[in-house]
PDB file of C-alpha atoms and ligand atoms in Angstrom:
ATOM      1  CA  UNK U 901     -12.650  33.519  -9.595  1.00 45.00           C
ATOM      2  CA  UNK U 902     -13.482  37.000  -9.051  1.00 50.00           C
ATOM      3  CA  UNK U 903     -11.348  40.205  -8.402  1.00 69.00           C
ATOM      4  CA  UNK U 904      -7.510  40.304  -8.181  1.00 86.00           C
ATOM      5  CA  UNK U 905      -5.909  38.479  -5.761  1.00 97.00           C
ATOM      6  CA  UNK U 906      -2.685  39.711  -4.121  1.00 98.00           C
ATOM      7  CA  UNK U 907      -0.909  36.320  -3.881  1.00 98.00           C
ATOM      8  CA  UNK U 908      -0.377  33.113  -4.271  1.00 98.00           C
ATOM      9  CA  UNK U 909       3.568  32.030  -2.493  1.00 98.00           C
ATOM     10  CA  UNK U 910       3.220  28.271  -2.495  1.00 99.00           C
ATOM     11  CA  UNK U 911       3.939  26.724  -5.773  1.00 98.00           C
ATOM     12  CA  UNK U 912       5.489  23.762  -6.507  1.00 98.00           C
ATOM     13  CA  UNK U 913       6.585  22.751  -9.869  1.00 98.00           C
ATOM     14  CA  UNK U 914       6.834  19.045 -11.865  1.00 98.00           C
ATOM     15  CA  UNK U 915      10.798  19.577 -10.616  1.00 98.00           C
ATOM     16  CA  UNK U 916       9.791  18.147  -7.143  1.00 98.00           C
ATOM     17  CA  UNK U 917       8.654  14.406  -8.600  1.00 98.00           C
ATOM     18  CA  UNK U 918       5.155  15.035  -7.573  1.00 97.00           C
ATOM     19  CA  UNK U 919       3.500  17.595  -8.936  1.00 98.00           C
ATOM     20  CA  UNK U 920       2.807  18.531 -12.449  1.00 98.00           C
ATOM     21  CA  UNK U 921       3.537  21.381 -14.776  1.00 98.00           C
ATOM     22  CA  UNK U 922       6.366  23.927 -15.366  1.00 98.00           C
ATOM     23  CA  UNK U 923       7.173  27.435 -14.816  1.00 98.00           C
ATOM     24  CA  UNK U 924       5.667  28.992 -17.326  1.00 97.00           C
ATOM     25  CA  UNK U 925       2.557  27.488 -17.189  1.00 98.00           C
ATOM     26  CA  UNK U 926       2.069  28.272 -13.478  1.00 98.00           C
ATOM     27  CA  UNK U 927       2.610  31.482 -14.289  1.00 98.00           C
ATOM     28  CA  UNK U 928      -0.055  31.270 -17.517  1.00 97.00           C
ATOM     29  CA  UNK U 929      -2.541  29.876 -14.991  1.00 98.00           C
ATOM     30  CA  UNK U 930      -1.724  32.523 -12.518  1.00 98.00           C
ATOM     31  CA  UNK U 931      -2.561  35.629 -14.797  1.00 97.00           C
ATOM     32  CA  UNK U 932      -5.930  33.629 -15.267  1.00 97.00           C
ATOM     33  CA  UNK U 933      -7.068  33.781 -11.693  1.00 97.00           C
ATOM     34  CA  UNK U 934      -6.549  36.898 -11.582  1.00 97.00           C
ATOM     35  CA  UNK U 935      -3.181  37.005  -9.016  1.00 98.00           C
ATOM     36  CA  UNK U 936      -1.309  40.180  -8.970  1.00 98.00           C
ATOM     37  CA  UNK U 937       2.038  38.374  -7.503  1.00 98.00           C
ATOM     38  CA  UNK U 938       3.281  34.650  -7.259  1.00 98.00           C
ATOM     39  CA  UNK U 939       6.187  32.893  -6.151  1.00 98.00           C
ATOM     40  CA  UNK U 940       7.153  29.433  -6.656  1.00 98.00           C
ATOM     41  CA  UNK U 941       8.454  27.437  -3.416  1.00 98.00           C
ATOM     42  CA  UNK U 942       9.180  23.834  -4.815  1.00 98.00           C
ATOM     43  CA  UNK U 943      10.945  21.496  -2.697  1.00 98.00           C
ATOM     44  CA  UNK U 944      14.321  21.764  -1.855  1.00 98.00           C
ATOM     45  CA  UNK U 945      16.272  18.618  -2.081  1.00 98.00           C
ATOM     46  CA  UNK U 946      16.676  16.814   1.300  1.00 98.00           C
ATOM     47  CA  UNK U 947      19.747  18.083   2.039  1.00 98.00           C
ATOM     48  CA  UNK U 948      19.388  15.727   5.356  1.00 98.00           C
ATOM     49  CA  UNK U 949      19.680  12.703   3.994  1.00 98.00           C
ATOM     50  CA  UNK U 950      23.110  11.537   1.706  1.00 97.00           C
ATOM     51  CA  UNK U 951      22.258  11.633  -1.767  1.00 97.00           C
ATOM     52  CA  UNK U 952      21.532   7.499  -2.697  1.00 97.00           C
ATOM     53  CA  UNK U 953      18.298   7.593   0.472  1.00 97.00           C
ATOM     54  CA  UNK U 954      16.543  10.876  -1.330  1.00 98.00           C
ATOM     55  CA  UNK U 955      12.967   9.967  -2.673  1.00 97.00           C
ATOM     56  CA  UNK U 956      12.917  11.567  -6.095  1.00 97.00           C
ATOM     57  CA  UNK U 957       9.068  11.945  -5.477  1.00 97.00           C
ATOM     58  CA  UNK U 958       9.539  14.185  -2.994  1.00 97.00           C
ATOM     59  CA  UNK U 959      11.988  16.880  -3.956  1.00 98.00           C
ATOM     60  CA  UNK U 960      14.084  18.046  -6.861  1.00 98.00           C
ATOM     61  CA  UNK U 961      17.321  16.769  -7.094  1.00 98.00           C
ATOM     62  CA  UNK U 962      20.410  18.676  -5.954  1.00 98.00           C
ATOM     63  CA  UNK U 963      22.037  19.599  -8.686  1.00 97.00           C
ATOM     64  CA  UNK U 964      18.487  20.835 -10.112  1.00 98.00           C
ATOM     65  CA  UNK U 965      18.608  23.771  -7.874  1.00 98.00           C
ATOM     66  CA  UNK U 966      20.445  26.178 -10.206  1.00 98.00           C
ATOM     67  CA  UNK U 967      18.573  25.354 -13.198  1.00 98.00           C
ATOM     68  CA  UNK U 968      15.380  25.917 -10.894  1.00 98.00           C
ATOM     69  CA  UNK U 969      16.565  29.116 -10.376  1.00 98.00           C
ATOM     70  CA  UNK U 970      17.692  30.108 -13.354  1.00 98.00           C
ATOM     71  CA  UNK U 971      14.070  28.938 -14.645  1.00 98.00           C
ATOM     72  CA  UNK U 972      12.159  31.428 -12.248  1.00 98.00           C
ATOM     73  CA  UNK U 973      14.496  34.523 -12.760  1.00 97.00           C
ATOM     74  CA  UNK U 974      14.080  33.985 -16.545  1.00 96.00           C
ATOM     75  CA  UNK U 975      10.291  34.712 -16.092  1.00 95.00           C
ATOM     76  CA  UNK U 976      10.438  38.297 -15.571  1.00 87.00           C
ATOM     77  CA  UNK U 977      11.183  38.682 -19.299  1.00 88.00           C
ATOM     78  CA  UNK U 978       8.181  36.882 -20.081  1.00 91.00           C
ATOM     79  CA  UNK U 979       6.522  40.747 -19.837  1.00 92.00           C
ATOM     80  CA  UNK U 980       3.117  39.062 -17.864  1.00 96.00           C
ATOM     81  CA  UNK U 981       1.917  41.145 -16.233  1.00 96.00           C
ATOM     82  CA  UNK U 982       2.032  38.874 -12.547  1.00 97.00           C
ATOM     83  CA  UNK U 983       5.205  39.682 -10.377  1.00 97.00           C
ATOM     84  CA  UNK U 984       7.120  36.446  -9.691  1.00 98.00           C
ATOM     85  CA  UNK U 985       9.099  35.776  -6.567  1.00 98.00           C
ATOM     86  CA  UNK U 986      11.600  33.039  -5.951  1.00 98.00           C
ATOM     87  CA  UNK U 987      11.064  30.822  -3.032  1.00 98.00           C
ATOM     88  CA  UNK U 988      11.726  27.866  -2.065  1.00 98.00           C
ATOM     89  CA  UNK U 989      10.103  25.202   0.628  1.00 98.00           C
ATOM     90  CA  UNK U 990      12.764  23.336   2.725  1.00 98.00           C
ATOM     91  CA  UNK U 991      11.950  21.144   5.357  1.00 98.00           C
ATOM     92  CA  UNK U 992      13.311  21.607   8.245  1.00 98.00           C
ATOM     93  CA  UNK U 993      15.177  18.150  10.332  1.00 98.00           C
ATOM     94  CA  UNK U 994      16.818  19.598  13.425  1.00 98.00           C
ATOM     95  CA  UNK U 995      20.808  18.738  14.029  1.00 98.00           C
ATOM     96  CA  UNK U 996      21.069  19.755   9.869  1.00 98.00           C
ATOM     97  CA  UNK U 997      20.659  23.463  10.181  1.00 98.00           C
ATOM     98  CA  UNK U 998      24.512  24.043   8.975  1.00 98.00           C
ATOM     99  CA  UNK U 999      23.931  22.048   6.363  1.00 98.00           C
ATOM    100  CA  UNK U1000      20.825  23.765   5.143  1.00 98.00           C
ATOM    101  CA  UNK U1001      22.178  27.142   5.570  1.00 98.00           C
ATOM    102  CA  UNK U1002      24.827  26.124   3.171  1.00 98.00           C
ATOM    103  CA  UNK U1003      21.894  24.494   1.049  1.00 98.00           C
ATOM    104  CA  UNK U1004      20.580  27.589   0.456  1.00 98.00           C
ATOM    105  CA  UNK U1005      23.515  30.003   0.369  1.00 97.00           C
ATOM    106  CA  UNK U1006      24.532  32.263  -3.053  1.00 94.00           C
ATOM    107  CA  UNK U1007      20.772  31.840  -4.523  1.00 98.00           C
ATOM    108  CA  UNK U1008      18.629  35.240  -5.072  1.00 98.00           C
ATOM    109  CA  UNK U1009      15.845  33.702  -2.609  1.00 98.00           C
ATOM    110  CA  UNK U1010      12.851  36.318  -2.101  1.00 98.00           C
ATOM    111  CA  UNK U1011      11.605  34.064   0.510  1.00 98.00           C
ATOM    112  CA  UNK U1012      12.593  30.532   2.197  1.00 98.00           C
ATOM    113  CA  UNK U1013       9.199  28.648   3.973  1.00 99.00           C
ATOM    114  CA  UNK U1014      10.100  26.155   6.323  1.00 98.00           C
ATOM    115  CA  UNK U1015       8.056  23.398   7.115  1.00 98.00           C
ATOM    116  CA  UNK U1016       7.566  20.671   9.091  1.00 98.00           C
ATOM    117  CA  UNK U1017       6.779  17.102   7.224  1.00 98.00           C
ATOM    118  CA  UNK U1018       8.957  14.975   9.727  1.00 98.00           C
ATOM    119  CA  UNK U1019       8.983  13.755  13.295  1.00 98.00           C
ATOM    120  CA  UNK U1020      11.471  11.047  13.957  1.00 96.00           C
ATOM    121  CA  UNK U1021      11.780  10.629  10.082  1.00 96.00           C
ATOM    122  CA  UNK U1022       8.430   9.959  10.002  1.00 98.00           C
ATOM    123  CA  UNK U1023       6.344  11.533   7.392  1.00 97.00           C
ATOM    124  CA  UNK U1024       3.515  12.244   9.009  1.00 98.00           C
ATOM    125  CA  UNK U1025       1.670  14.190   5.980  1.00 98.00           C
ATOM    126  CA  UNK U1026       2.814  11.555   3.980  1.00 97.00           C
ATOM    127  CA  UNK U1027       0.101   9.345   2.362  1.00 96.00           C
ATOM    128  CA  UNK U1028       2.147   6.353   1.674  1.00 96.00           C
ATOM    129  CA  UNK U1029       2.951   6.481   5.460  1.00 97.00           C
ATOM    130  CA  UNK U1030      -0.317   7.278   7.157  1.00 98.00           C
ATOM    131  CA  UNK U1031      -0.485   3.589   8.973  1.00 97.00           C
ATOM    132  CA  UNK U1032       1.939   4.534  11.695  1.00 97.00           C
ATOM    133  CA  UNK U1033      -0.917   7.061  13.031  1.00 97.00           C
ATOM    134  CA  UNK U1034      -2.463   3.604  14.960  1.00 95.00           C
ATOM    135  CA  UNK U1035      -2.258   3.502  18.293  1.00 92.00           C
ATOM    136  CA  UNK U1036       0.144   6.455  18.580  1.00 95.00           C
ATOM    137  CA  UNK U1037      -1.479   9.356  20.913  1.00 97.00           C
ATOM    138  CA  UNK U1038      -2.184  12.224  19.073  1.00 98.00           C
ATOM    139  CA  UNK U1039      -2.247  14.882  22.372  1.00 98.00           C
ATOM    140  CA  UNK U1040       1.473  13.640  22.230  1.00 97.00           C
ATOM    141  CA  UNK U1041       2.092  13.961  18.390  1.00 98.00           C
ATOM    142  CA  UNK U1042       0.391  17.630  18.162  1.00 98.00           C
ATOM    143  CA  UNK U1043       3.087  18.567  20.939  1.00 98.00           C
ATOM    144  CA  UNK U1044       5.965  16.788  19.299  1.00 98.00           C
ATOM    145  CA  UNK U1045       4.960  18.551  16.163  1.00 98.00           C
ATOM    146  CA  UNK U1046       4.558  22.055  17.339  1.00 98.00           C
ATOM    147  CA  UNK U1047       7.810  21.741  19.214  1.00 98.00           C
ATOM    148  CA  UNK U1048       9.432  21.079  15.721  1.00 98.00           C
ATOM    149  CA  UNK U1049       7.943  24.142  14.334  1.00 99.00           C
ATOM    150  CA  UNK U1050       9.218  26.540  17.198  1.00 99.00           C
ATOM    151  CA  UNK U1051      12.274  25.078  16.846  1.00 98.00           C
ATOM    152  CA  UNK U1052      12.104  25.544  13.382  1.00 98.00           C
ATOM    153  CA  UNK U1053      11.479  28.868  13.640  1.00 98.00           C
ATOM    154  CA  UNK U1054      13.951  29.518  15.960  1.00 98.00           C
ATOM    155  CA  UNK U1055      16.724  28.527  13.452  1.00 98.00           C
ATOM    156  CA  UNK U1056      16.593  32.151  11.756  1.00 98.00           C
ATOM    157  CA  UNK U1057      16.754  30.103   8.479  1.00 98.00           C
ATOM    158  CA  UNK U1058      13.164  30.468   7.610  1.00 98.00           C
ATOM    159  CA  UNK U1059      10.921  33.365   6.270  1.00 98.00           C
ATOM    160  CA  UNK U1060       7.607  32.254   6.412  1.00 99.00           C
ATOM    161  CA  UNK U1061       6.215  29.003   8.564  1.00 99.00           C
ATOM    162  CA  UNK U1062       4.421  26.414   6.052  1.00 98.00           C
ATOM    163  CA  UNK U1063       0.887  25.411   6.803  1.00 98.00           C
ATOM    164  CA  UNK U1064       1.481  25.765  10.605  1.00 98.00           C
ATOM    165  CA  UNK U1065      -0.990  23.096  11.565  1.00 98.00           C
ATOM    166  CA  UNK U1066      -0.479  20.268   9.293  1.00 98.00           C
ATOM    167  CA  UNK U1067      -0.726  17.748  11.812  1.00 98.00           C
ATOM    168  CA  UNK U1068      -3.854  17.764  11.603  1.00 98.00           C
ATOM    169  CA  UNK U1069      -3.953  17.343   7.511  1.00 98.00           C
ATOM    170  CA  UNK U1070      -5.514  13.464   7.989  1.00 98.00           C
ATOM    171  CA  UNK U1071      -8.459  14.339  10.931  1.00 97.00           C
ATOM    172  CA  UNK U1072      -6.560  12.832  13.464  1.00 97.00           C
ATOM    173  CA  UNK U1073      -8.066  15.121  16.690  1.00 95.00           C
ATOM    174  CA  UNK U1074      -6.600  15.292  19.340  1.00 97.00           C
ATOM    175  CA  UNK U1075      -8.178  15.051  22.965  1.00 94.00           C
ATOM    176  CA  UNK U1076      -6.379  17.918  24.718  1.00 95.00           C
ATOM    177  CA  UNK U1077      -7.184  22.120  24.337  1.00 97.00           C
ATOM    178  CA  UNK U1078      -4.681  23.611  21.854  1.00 98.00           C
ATOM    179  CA  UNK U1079      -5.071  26.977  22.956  1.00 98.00           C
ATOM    180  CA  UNK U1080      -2.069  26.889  24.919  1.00 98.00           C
ATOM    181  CA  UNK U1081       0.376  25.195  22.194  1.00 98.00           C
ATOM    182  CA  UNK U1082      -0.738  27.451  19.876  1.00 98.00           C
ATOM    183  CA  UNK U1083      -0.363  30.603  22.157  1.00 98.00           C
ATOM    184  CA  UNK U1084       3.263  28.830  22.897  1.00 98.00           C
ATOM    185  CA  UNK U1085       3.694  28.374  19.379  1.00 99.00           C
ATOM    186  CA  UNK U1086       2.806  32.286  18.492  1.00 99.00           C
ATOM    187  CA  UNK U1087       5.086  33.471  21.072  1.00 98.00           C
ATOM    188  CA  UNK U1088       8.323  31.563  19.136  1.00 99.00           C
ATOM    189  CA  UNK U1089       7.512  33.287  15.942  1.00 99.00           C
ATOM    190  CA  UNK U1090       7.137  36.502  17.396  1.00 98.00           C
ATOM    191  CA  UNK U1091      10.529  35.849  18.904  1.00 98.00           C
ATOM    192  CA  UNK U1092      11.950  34.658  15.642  1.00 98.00           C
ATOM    193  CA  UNK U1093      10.386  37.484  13.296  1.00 98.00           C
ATOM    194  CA  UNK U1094       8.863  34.558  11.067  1.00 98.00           C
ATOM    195  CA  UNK U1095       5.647  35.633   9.063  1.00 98.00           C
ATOM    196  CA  UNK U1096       2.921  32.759   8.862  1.00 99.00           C
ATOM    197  CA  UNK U1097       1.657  30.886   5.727  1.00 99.00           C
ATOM    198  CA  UNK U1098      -1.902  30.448   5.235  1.00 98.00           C
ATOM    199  CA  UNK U1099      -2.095  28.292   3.464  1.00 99.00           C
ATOM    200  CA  UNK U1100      -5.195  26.348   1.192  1.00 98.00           C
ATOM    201  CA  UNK U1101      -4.342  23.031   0.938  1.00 98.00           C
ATOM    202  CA  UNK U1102      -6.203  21.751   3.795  1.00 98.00           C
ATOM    203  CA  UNK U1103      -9.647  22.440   2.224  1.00 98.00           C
ATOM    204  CA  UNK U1104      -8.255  19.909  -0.519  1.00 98.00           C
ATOM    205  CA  UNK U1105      -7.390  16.755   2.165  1.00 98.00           C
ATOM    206  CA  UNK U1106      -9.371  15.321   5.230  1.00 98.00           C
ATOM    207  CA  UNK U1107      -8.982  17.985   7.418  1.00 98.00           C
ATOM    208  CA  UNK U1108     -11.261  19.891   5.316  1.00 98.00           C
ATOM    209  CA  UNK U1109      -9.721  23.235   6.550  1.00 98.00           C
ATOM    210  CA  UNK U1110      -6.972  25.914   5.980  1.00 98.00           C
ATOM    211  CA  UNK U1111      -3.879  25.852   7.911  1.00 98.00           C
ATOM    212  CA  UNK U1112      -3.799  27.593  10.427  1.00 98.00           C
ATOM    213  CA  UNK U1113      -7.105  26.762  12.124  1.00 98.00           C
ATOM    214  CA  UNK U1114      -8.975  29.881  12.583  1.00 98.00           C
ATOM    215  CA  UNK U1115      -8.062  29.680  16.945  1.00 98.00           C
ATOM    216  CA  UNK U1116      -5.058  29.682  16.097  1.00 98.00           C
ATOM    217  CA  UNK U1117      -5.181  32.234  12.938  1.00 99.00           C
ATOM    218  CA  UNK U1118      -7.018  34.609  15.692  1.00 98.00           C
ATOM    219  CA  UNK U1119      -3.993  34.040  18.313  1.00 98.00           C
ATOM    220  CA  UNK U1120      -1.230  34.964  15.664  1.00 99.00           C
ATOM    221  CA  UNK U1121      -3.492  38.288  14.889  1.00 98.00           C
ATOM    222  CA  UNK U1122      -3.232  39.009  18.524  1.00 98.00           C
ATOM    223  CA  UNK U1123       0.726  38.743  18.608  1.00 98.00           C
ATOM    224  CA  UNK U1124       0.706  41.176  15.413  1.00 98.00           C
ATOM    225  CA  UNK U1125       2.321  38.256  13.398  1.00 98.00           C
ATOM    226  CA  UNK U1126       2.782  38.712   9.776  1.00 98.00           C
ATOM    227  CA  UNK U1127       0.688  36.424   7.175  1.00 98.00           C
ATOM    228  CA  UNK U1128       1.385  35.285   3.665  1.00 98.00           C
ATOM    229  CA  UNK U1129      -1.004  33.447   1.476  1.00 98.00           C
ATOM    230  CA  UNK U1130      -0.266  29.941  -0.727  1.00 98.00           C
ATOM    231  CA  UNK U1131      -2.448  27.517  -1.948  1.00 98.00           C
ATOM    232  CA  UNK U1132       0.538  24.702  -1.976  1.00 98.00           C
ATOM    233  CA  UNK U1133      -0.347  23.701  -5.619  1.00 98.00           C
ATOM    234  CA  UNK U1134       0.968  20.730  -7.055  1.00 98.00           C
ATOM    235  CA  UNK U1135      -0.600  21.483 -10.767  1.00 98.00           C
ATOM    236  CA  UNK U1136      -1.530  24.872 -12.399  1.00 98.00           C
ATOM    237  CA  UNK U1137      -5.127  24.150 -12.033  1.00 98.00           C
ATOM    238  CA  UNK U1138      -4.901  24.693  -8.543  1.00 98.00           C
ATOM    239  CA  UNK U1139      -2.922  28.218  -9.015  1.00 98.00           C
ATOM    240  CA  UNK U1140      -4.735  30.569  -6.494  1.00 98.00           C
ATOM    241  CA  UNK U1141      -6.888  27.414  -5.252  1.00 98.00           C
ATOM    242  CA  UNK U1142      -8.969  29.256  -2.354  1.00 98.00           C
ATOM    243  CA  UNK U1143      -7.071  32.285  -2.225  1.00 98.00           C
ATOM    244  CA  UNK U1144     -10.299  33.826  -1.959  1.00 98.00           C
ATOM    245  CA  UNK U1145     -11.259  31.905   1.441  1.00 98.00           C
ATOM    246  CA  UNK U1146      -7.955  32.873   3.124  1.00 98.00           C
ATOM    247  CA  UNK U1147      -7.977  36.143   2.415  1.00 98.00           C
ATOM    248  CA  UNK U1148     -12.297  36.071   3.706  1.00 98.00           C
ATOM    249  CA  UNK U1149     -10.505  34.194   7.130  1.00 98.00           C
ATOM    250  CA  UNK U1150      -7.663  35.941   7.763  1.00 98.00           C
ATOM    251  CA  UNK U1151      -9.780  39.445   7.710  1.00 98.00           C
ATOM    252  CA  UNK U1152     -12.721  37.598   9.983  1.00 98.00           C
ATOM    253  CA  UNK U1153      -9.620  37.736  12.263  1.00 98.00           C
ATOM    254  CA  UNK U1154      -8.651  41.231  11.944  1.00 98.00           C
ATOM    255  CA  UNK U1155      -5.998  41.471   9.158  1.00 98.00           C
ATOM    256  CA  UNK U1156      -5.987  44.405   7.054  1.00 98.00           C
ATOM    257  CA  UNK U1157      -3.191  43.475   5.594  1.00 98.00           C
ATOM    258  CA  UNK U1158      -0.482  40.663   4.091  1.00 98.00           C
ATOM    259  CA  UNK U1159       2.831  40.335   3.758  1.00 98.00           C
ATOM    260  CA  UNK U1160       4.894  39.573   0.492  1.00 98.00           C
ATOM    261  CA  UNK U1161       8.588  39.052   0.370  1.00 98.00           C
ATOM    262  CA  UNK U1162      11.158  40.856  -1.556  1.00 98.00           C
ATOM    263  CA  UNK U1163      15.303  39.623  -0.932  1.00 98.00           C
ATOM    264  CA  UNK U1164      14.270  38.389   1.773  1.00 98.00           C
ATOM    265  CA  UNK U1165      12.714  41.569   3.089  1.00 98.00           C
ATOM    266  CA  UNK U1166       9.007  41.963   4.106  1.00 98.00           C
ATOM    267  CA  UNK U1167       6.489  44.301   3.135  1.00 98.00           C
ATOM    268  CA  UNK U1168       3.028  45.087   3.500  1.00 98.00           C
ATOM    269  CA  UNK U1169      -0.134  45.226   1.195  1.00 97.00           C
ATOM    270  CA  UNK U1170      -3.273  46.081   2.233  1.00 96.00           C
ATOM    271  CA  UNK U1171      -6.285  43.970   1.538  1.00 95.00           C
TER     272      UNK U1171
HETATM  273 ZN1   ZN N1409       4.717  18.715  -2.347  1.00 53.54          ZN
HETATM  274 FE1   FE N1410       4.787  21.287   2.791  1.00 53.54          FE
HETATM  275 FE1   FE N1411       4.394  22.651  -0.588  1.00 53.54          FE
HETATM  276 ZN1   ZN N1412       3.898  22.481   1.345  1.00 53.54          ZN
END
């Protein structure tokens, strides 16, 4: 990797059931490629669904979520020389928003991402669960899935919008012109003060691009939206995995600049 990199805000953490490594060696990995500030964003327990029906594959456990914490804020006396945020990534399930904002209450958050991973309790970006793509109509699935994230947005609860396109993570096309959902889409977060997450991980899986797609990347420049950078690694090999190419994409749009999170406040670096 070459030069410093200003972020890297999508980390998960072995915590989650899926990924591996721990804190500290993110953060090892993370003075290696060069990243001047990270912040870890595992999972956050699925606060929608009563405790016996969580998947421990897919998020830490609840009462993991203060030693999680306590993990991250111990970090800053490692004297590295890499800032560290605390984030978290919750998804968001509408009719559970109370329940969530209690979720996430009395805990030092820098940043909360929301994303999307559900429609109808479907996992859609869910390997294991990929065969319920046949025969469904994907011009209807991209519009059930960008309604989600508006609505997500909407809530207030969320900072930053995980990989805003991640319907599209397995290739599945569809037919229509997107222009308009995504123009629809940019409008929301304008109206919810949400910054947007590009984010890496889909150069690593079919779609073979970053989220957002660069049409829509352009669109949220044009609305003056707010970006962030993550890679979404699930090991600390992939710490800062195509940082670079973000940061090369989002300026081919116009960014000068990126956002990084502090209590929950943003501010602005240049690039
Ligand atoms: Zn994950
Ligand atoms: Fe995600
Ligand atoms: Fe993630
Ligand atoms: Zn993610």
């Amino acid at each position: 990797m070459t030069g410093r990199l200003p972020c890297d805000y999508h980390l998960h953490t072995r915590l989650c059931g899926h990924a591996v490594g721990d804190v500290e060696e993110y953060l090892v990995a993370a003075e290696r490629a060069g990243l001047e500030e990270i912040g870890f964003s595992d999972h956050l327990y699925q606060y929608f669904l009563p405790p016996p029906e969580r998947d421990p594959g897919l998020s830490m456990a609840e009462d993991k979520l203060p030693w999680y914490v306590q993990k991250i804020l111990n970090l800053s006396g490692y004297g590295s020389p890499v800032r560290v945020k605390l984030g978290i990534e919750a998804d968001f399930v509408p009719g559970h928003e109370e329940v969530l904002a209690g979720a996430l209450s009395g805990y030092p958050f820098d940043y909360v991402i929301g994303s999307v991973h559900y429609i109808d309790g479907w996992g859609f970006d869910n390997p294991k669960q990929i065969g319920r793509y046949a025969g469904r109509s994907i011009d209807g699935l991209y519009a059930q899935y960008f309604g989600l994230v508006q609505e997500a947005a909407s809530t207030g609860l969320f900072d930053i919008m995980a990989h805003p396109d991640l319907v599209k993570k397995f290739g599945y096309s569809p037919d229509c012109d997107l222009t308009e959902l995504y123009d629809q889409t940019a409008r929301v977060f304008v109206q919810a003060g949400v910054c947007v997450e590009v984010n890496t991980a889909g150069l690593r899986v079919p779609a073979g691009e970053i989220y957002p797609a660069p049409k829509f990347l352009k669109i949220c420049y044009d609305y003056n939206l707010p970006v962030t950078l993550g890679s979404d690694a699930h090991s600390p090999g992939q710490v800062g995995a195509g940082i670079n190419e973000a940061l090369k994409l989002i300026k081919s749009v116009g960014y000068t600049t990126i956002t990084i999170f502090e209590g929950r406040r943003m501010k602005t670096v240049k690039i």
